[in-house]
PDB file of N, CA, C and O in Angstrom:
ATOM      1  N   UNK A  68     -17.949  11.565   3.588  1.00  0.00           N
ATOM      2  CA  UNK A  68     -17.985  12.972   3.243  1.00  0.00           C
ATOM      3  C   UNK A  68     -16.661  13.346   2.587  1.00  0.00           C
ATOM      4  O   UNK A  68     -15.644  13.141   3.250  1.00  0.00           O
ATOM      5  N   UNK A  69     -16.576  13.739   1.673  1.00  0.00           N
ATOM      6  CA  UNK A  69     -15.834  14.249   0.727  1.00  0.00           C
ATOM      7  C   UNK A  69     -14.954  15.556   1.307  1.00  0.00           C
ATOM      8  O   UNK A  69     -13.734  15.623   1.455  1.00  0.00           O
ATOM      9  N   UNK A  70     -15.874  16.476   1.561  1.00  0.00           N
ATOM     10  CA  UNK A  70     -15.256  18.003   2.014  1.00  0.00           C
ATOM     11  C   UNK A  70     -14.759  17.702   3.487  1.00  0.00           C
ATOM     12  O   UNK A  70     -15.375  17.067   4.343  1.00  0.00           O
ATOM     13  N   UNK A  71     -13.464  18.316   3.601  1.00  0.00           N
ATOM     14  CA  UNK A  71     -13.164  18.336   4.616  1.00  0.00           C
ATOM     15  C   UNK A  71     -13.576  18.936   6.045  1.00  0.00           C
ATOM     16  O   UNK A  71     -13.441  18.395   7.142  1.00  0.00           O
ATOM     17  N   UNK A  72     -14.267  20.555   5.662  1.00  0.00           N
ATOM     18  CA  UNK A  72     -14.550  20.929   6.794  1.00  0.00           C
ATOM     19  C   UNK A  72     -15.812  20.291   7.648  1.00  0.00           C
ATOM     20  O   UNK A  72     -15.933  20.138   8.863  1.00  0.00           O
ATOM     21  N   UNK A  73     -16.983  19.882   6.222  1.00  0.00           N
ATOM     22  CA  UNK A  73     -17.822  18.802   6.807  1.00  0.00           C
ATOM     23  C   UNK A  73     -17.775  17.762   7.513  1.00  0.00           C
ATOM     24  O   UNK A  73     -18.604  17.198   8.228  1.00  0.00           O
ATOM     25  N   UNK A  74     -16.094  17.443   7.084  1.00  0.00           N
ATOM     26  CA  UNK A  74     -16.165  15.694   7.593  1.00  0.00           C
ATOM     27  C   UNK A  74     -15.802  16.300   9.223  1.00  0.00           C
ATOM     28  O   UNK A  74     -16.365  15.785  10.189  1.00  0.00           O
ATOM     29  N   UNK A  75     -14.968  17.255   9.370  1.00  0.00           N
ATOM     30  CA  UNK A  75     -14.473  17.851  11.174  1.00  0.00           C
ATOM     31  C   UNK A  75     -15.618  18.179  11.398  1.00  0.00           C
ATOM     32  O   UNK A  75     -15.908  17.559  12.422  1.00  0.00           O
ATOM     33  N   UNK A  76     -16.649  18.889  11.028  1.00  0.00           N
ATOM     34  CA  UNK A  76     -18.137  19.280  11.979  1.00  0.00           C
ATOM     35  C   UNK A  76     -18.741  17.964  11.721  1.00  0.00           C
ATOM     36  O   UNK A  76     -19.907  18.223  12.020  1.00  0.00           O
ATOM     37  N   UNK A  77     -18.738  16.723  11.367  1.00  0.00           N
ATOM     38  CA  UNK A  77     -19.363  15.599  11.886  1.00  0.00           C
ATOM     39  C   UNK A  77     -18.636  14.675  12.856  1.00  0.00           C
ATOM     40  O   UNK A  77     -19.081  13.767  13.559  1.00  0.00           O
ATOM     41  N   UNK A  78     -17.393  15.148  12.707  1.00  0.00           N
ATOM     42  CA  UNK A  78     -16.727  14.640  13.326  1.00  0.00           C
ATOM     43  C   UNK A  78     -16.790  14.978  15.486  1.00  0.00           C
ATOM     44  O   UNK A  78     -16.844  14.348  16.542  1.00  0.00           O
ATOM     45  N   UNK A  79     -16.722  16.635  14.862  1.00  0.00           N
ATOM     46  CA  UNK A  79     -16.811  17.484  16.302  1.00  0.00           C
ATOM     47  C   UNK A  79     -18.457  16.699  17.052  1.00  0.00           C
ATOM     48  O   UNK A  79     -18.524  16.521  18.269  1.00  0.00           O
ATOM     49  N   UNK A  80     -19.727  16.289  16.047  1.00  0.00           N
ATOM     50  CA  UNK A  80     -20.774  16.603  16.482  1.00  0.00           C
ATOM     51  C   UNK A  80     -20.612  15.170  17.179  1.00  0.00           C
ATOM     52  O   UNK A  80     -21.156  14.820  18.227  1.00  0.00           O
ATOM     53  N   UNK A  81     -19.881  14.531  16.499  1.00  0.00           N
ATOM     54  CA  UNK A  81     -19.691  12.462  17.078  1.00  0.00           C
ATOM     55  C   UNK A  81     -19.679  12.569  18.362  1.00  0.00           C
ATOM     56  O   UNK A  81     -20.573  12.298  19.164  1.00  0.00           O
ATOM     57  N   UNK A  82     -18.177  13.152  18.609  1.00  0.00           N
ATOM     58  CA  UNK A  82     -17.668  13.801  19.618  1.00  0.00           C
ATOM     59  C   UNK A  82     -18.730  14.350  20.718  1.00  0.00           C
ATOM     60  O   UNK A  82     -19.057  13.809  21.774  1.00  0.00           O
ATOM     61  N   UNK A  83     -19.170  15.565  20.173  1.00  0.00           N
ATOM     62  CA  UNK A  83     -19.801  15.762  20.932  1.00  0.00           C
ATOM     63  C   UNK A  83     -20.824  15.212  21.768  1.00  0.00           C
ATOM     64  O   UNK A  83     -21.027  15.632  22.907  1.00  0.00           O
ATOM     65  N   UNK A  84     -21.672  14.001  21.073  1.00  0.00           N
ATOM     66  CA  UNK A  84     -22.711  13.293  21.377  1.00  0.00           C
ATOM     67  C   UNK A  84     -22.422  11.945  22.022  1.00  0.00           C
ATOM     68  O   UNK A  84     -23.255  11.149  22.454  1.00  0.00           O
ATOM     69  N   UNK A  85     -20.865  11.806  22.012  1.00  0.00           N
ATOM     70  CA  UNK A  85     -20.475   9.947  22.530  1.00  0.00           C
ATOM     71  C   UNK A  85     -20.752   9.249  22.048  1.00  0.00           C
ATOM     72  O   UNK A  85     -20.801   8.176  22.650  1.00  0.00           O
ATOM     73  N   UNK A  86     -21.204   9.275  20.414  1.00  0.00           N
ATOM     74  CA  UNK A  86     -21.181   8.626  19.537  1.00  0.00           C
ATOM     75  C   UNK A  86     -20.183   7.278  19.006  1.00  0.00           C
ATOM     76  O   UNK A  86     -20.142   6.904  17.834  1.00  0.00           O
ATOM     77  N   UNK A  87     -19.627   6.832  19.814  1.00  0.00           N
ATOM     78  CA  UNK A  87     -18.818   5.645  20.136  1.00  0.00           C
ATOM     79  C   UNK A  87     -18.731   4.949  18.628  1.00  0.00           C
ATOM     80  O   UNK A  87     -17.820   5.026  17.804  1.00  0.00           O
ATOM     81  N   UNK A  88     -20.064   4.204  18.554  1.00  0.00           N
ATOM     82  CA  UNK A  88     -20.084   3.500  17.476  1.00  0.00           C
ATOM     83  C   UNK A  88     -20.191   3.933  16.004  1.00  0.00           C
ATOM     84  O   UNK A  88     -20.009   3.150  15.072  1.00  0.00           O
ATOM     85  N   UNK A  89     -20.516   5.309  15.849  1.00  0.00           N
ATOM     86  CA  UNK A  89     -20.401   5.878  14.866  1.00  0.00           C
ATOM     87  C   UNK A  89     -19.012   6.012  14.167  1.00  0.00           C
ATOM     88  O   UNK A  89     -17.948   5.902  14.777  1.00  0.00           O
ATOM     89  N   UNK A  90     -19.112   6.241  12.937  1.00  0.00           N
ATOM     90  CA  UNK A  90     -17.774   6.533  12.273  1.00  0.00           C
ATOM     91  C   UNK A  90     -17.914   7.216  10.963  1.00  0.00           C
ATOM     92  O   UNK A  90     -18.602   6.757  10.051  1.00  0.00           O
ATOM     93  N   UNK A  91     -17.187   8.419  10.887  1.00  0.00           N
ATOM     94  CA  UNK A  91     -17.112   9.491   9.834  1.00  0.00           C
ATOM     95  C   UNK A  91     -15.905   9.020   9.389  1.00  0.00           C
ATOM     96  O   UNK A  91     -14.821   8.938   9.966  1.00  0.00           O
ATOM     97  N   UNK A  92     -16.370   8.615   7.877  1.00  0.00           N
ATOM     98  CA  UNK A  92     -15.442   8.256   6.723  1.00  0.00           C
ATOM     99  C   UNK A  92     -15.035   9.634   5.772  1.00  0.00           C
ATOM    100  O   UNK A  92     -15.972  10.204   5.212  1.00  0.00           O
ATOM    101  N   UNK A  93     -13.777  10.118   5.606  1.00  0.00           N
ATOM    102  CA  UNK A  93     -13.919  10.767   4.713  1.00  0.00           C
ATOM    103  C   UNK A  93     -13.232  10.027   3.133  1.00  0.00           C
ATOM    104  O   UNK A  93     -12.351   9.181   2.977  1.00  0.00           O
ATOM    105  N   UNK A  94     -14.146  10.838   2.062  1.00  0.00           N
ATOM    106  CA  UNK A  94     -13.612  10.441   0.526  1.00  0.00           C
ATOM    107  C   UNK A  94     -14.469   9.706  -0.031  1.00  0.00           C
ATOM    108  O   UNK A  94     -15.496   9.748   0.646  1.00  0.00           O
ATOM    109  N   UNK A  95     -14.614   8.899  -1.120  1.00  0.00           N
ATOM    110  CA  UNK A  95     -16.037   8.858  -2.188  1.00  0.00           C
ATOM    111  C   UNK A  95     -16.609   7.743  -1.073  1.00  0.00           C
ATOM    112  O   UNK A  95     -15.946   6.878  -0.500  1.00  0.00           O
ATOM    113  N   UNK A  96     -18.003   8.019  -0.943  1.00  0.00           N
ATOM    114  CA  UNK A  96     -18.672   7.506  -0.658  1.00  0.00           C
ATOM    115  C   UNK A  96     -19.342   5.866  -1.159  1.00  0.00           C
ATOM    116  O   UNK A  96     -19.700   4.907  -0.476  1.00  0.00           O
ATOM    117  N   UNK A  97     -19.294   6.152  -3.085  1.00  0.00           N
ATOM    118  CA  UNK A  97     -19.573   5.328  -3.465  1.00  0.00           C
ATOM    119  C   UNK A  97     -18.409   3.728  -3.528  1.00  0.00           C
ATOM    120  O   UNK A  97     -18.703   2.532  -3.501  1.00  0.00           O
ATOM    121  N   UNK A  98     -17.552   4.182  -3.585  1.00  0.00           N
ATOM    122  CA  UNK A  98     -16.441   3.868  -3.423  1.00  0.00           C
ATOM    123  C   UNK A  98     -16.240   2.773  -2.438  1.00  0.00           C
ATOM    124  O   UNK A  98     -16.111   1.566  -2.645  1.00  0.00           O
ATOM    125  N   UNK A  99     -16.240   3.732  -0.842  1.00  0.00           N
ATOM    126  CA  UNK A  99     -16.723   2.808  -0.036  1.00  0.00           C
ATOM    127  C   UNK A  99     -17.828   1.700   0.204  1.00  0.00           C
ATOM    128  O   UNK A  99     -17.423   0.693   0.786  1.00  0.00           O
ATOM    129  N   UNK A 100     -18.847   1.726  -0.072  1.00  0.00           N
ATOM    130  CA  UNK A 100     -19.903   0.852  -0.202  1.00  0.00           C
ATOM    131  C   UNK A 100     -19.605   0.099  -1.229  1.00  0.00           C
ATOM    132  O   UNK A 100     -19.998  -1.066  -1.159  1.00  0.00           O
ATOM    133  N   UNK A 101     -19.040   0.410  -2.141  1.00  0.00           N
ATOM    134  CA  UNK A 101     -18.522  -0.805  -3.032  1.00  0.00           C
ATOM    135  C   UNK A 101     -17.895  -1.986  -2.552  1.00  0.00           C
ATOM    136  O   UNK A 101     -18.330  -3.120  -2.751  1.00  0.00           O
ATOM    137  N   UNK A 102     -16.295  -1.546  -1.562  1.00  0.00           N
ATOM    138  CA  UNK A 102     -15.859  -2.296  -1.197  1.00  0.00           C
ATOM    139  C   UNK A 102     -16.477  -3.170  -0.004  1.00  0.00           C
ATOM    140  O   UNK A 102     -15.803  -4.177   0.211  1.00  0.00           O
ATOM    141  N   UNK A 103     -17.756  -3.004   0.941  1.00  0.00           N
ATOM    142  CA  UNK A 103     -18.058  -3.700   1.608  1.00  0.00           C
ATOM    143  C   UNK A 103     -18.776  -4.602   1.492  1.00  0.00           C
ATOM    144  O   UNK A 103     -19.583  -4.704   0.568  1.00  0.00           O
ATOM    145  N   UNK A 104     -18.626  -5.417   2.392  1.00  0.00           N
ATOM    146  CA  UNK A 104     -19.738  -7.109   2.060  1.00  0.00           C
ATOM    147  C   UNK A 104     -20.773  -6.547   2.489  1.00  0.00           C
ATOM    148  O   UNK A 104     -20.909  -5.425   2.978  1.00  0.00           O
ATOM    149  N   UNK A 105     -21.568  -7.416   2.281  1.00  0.00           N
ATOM    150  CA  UNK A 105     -23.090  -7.877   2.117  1.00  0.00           C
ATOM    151  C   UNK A 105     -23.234  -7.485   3.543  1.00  0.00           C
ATOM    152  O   UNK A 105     -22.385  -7.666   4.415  1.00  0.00           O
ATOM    153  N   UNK A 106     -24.566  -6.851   3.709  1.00  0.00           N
ATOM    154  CA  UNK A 106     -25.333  -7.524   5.392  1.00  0.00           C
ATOM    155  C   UNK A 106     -24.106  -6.615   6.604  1.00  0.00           C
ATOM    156  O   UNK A 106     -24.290  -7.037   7.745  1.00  0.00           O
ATOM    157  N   UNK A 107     -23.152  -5.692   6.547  1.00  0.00           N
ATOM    158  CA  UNK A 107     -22.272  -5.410   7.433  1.00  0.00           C
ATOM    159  C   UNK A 107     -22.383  -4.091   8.512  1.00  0.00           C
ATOM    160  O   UNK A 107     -21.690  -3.590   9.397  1.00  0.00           O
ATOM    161  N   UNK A 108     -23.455  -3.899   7.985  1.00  0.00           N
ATOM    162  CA  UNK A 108     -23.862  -2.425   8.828  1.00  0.00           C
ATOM    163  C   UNK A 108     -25.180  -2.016   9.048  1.00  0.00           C
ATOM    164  O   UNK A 108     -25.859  -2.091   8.024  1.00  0.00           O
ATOM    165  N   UNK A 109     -25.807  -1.584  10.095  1.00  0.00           N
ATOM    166  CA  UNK A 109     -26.907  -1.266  10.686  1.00  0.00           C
ATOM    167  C   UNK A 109     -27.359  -0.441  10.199  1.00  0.00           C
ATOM    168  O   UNK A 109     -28.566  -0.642  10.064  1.00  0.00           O
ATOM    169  N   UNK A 110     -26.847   1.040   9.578  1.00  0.00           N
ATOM    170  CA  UNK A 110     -27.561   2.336   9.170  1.00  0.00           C
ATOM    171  C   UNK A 110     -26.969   2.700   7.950  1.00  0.00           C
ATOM    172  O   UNK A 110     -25.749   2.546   8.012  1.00  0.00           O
ATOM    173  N   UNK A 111     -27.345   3.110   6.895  1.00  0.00           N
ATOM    174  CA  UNK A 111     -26.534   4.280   5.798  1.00  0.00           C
ATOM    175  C   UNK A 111     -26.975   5.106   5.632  1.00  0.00           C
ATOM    176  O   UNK A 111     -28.175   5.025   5.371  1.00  0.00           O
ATOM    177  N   UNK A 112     -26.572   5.968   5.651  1.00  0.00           N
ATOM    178  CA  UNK A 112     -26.934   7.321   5.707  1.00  0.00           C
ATOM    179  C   UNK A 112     -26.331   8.245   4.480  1.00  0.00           C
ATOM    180  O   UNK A 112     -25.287   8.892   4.400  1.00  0.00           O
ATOM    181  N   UNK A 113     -27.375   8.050   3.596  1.00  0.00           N
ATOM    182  CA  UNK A 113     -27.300   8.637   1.903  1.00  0.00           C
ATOM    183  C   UNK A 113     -27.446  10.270   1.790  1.00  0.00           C
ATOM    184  O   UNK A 113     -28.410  10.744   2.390  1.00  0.00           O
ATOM    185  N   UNK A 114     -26.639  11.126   1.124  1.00  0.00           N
ATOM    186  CA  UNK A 114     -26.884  12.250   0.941  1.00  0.00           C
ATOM    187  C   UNK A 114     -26.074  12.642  -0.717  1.00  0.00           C
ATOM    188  O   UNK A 114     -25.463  13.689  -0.931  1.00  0.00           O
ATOM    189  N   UNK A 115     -26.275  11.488  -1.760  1.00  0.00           N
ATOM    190  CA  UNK A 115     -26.252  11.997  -3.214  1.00  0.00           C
ATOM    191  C   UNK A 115     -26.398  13.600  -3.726  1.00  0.00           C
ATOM    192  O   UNK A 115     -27.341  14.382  -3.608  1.00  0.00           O
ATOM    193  N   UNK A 116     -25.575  13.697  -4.108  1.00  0.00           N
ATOM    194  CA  UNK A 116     -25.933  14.898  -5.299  1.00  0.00           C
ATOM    195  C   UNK A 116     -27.642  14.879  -5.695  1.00  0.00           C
ATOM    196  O   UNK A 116     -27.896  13.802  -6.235  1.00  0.00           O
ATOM    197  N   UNK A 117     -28.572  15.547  -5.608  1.00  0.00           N
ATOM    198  CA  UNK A 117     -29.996  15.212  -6.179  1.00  0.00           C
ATOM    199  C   UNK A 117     -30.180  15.718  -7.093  1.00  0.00           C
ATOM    200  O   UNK A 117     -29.875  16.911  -7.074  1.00  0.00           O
ATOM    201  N   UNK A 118     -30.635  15.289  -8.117  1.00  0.00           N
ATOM    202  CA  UNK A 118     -30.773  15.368  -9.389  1.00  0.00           C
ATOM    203  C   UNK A 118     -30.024  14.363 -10.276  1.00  0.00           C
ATOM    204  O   UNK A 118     -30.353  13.958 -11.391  1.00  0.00           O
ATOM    205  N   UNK A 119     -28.858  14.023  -9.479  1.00  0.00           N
ATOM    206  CA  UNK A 119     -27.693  12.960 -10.195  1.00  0.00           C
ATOM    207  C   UNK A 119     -27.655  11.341 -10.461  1.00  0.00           C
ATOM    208  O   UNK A 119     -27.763  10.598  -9.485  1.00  0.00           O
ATOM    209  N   UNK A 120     -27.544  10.938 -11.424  1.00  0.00           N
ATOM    210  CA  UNK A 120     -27.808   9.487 -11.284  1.00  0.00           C
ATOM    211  C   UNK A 120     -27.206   9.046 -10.047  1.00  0.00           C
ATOM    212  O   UNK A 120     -27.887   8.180  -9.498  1.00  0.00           O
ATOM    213  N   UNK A 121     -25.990   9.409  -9.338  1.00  0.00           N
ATOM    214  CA  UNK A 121     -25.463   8.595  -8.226  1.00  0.00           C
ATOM    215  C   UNK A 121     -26.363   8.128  -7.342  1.00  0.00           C
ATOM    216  O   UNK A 121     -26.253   7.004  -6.853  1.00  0.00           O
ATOM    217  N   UNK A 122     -27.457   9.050  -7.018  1.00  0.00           N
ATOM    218  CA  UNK A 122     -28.479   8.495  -5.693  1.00  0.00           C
ATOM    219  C   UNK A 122     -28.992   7.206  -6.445  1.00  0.00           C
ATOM    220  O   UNK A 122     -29.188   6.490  -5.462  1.00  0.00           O
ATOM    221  N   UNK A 123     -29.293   6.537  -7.387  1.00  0.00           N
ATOM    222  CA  UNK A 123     -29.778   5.335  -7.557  1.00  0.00           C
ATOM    223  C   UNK A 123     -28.735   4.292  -7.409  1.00  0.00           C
ATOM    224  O   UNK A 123     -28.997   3.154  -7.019  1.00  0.00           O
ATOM    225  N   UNK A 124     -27.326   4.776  -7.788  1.00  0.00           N
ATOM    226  CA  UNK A 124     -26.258   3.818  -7.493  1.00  0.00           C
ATOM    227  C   UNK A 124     -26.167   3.341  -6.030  1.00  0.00           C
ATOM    228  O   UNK A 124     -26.280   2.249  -5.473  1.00  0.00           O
ATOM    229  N   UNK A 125     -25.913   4.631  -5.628  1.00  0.00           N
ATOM    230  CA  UNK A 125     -25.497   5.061  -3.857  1.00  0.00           C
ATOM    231  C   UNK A 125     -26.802   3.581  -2.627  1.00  0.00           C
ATOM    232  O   UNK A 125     -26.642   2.852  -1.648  1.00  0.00           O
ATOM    233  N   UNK A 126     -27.794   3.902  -3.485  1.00  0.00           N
ATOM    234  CA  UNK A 126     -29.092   3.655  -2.643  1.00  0.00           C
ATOM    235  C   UNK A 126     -28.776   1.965  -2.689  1.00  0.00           C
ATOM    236  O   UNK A 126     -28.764   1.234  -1.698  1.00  0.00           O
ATOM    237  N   UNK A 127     -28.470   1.453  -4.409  1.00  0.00           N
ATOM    238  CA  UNK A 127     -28.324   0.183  -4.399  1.00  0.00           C
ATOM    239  C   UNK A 127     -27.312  -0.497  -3.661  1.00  0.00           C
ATOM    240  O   UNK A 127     -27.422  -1.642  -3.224  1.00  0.00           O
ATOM    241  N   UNK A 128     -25.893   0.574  -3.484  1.00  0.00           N
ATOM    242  CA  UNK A 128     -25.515  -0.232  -2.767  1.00  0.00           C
ATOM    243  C   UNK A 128     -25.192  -0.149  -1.327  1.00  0.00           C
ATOM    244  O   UNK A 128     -24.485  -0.782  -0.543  1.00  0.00           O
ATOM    245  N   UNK A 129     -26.041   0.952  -1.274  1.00  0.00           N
ATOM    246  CA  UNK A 129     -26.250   1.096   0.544  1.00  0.00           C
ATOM    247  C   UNK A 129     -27.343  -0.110   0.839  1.00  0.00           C
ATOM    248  O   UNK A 129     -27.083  -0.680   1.898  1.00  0.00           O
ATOM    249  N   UNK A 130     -28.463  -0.617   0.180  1.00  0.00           N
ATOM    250  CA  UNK A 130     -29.091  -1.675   0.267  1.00  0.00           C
ATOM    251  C   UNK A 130     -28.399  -2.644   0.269  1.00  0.00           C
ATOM    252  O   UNK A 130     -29.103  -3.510   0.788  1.00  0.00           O
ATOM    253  N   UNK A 131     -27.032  -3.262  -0.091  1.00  0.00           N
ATOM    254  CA  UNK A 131     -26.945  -4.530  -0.617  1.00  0.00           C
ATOM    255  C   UNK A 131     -25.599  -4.629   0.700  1.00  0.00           C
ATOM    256  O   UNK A 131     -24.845  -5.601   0.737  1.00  0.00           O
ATOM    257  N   UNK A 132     -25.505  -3.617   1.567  1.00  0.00           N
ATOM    258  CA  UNK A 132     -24.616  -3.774   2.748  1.00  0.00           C
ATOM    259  C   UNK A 132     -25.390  -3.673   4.089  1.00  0.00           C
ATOM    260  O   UNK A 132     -24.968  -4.297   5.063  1.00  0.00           O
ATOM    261  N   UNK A 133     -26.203  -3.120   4.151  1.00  0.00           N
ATOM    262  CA  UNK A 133     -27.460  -2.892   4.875  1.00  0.00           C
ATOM    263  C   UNK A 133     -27.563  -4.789   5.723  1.00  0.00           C
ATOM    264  O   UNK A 133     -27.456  -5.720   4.925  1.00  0.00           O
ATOM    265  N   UNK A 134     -27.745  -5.117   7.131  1.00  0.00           N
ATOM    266  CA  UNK A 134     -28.116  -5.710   7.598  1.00  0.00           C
ATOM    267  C   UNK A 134     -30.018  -6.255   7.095  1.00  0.00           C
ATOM    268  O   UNK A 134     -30.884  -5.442   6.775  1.00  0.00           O
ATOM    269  N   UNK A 135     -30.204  -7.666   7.162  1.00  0.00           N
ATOM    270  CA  UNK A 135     -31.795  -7.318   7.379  1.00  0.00           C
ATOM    271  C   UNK A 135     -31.992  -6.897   9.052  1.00  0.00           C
ATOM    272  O   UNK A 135     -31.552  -7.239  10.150  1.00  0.00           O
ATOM    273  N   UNK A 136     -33.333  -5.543   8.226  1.00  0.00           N
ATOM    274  CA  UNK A 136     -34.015  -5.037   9.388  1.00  0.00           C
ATOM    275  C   UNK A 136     -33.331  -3.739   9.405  1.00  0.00           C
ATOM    276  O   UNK A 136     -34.040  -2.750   9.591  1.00  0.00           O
ATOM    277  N   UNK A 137     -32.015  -3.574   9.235  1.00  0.00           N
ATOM    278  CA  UNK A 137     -31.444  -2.454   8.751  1.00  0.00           C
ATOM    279  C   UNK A 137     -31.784  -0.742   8.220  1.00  0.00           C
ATOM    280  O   UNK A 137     -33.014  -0.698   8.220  1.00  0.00           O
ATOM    281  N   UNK A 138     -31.452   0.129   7.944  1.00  0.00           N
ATOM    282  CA  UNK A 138     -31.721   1.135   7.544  1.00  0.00           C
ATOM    283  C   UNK A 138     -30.789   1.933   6.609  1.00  0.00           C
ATOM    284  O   UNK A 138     -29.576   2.109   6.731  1.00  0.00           O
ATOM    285  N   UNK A 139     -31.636   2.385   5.632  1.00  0.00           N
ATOM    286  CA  UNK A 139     -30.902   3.376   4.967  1.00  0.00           C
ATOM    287  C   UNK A 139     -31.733   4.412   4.859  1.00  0.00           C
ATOM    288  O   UNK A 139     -32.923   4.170   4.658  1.00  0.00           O
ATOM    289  N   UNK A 140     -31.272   5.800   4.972  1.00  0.00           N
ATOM    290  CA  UNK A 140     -32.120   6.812   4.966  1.00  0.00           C
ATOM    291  C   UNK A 140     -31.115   7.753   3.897  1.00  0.00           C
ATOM    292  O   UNK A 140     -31.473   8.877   3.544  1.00  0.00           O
TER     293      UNK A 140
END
């Protein structure tokens, strides 16, 4: 998440829930998924600009870090 006050109310809600294994990244999104390997994470959780080419970028490479069996929503 990019915006800051978003990234503290996901942050507060982590918190709130004992969300342990979770982790709120803030700053480009795409960015991040770039730099990760293959196969390294259980969930992604996509929220592109809609209408914007990024969601086809975003999606490919939330797929290509994605565990099999994995999820991206």
């Amino acid at each position: 998440e990019q915006e800051p006050k978003l990234a503290a109310a996901l942050e507060a809600t982590k918190t709130r829930l004992g969300a342990t294994s979770v982790r709120v990244l803030r700053g480009d999104g795409l960015s991040f998924l770039a730099r990760q390997a293959p196969g390294v994470v259980d969930l992604v959780l996509l929220d592109p600009p809609f209408g914007s080419p990024l969601g086809a970028r975003a999606l490919a490479e939330a797929a290509r870090i994605v565990v099999p069996g994995g999820h991206v929503y």
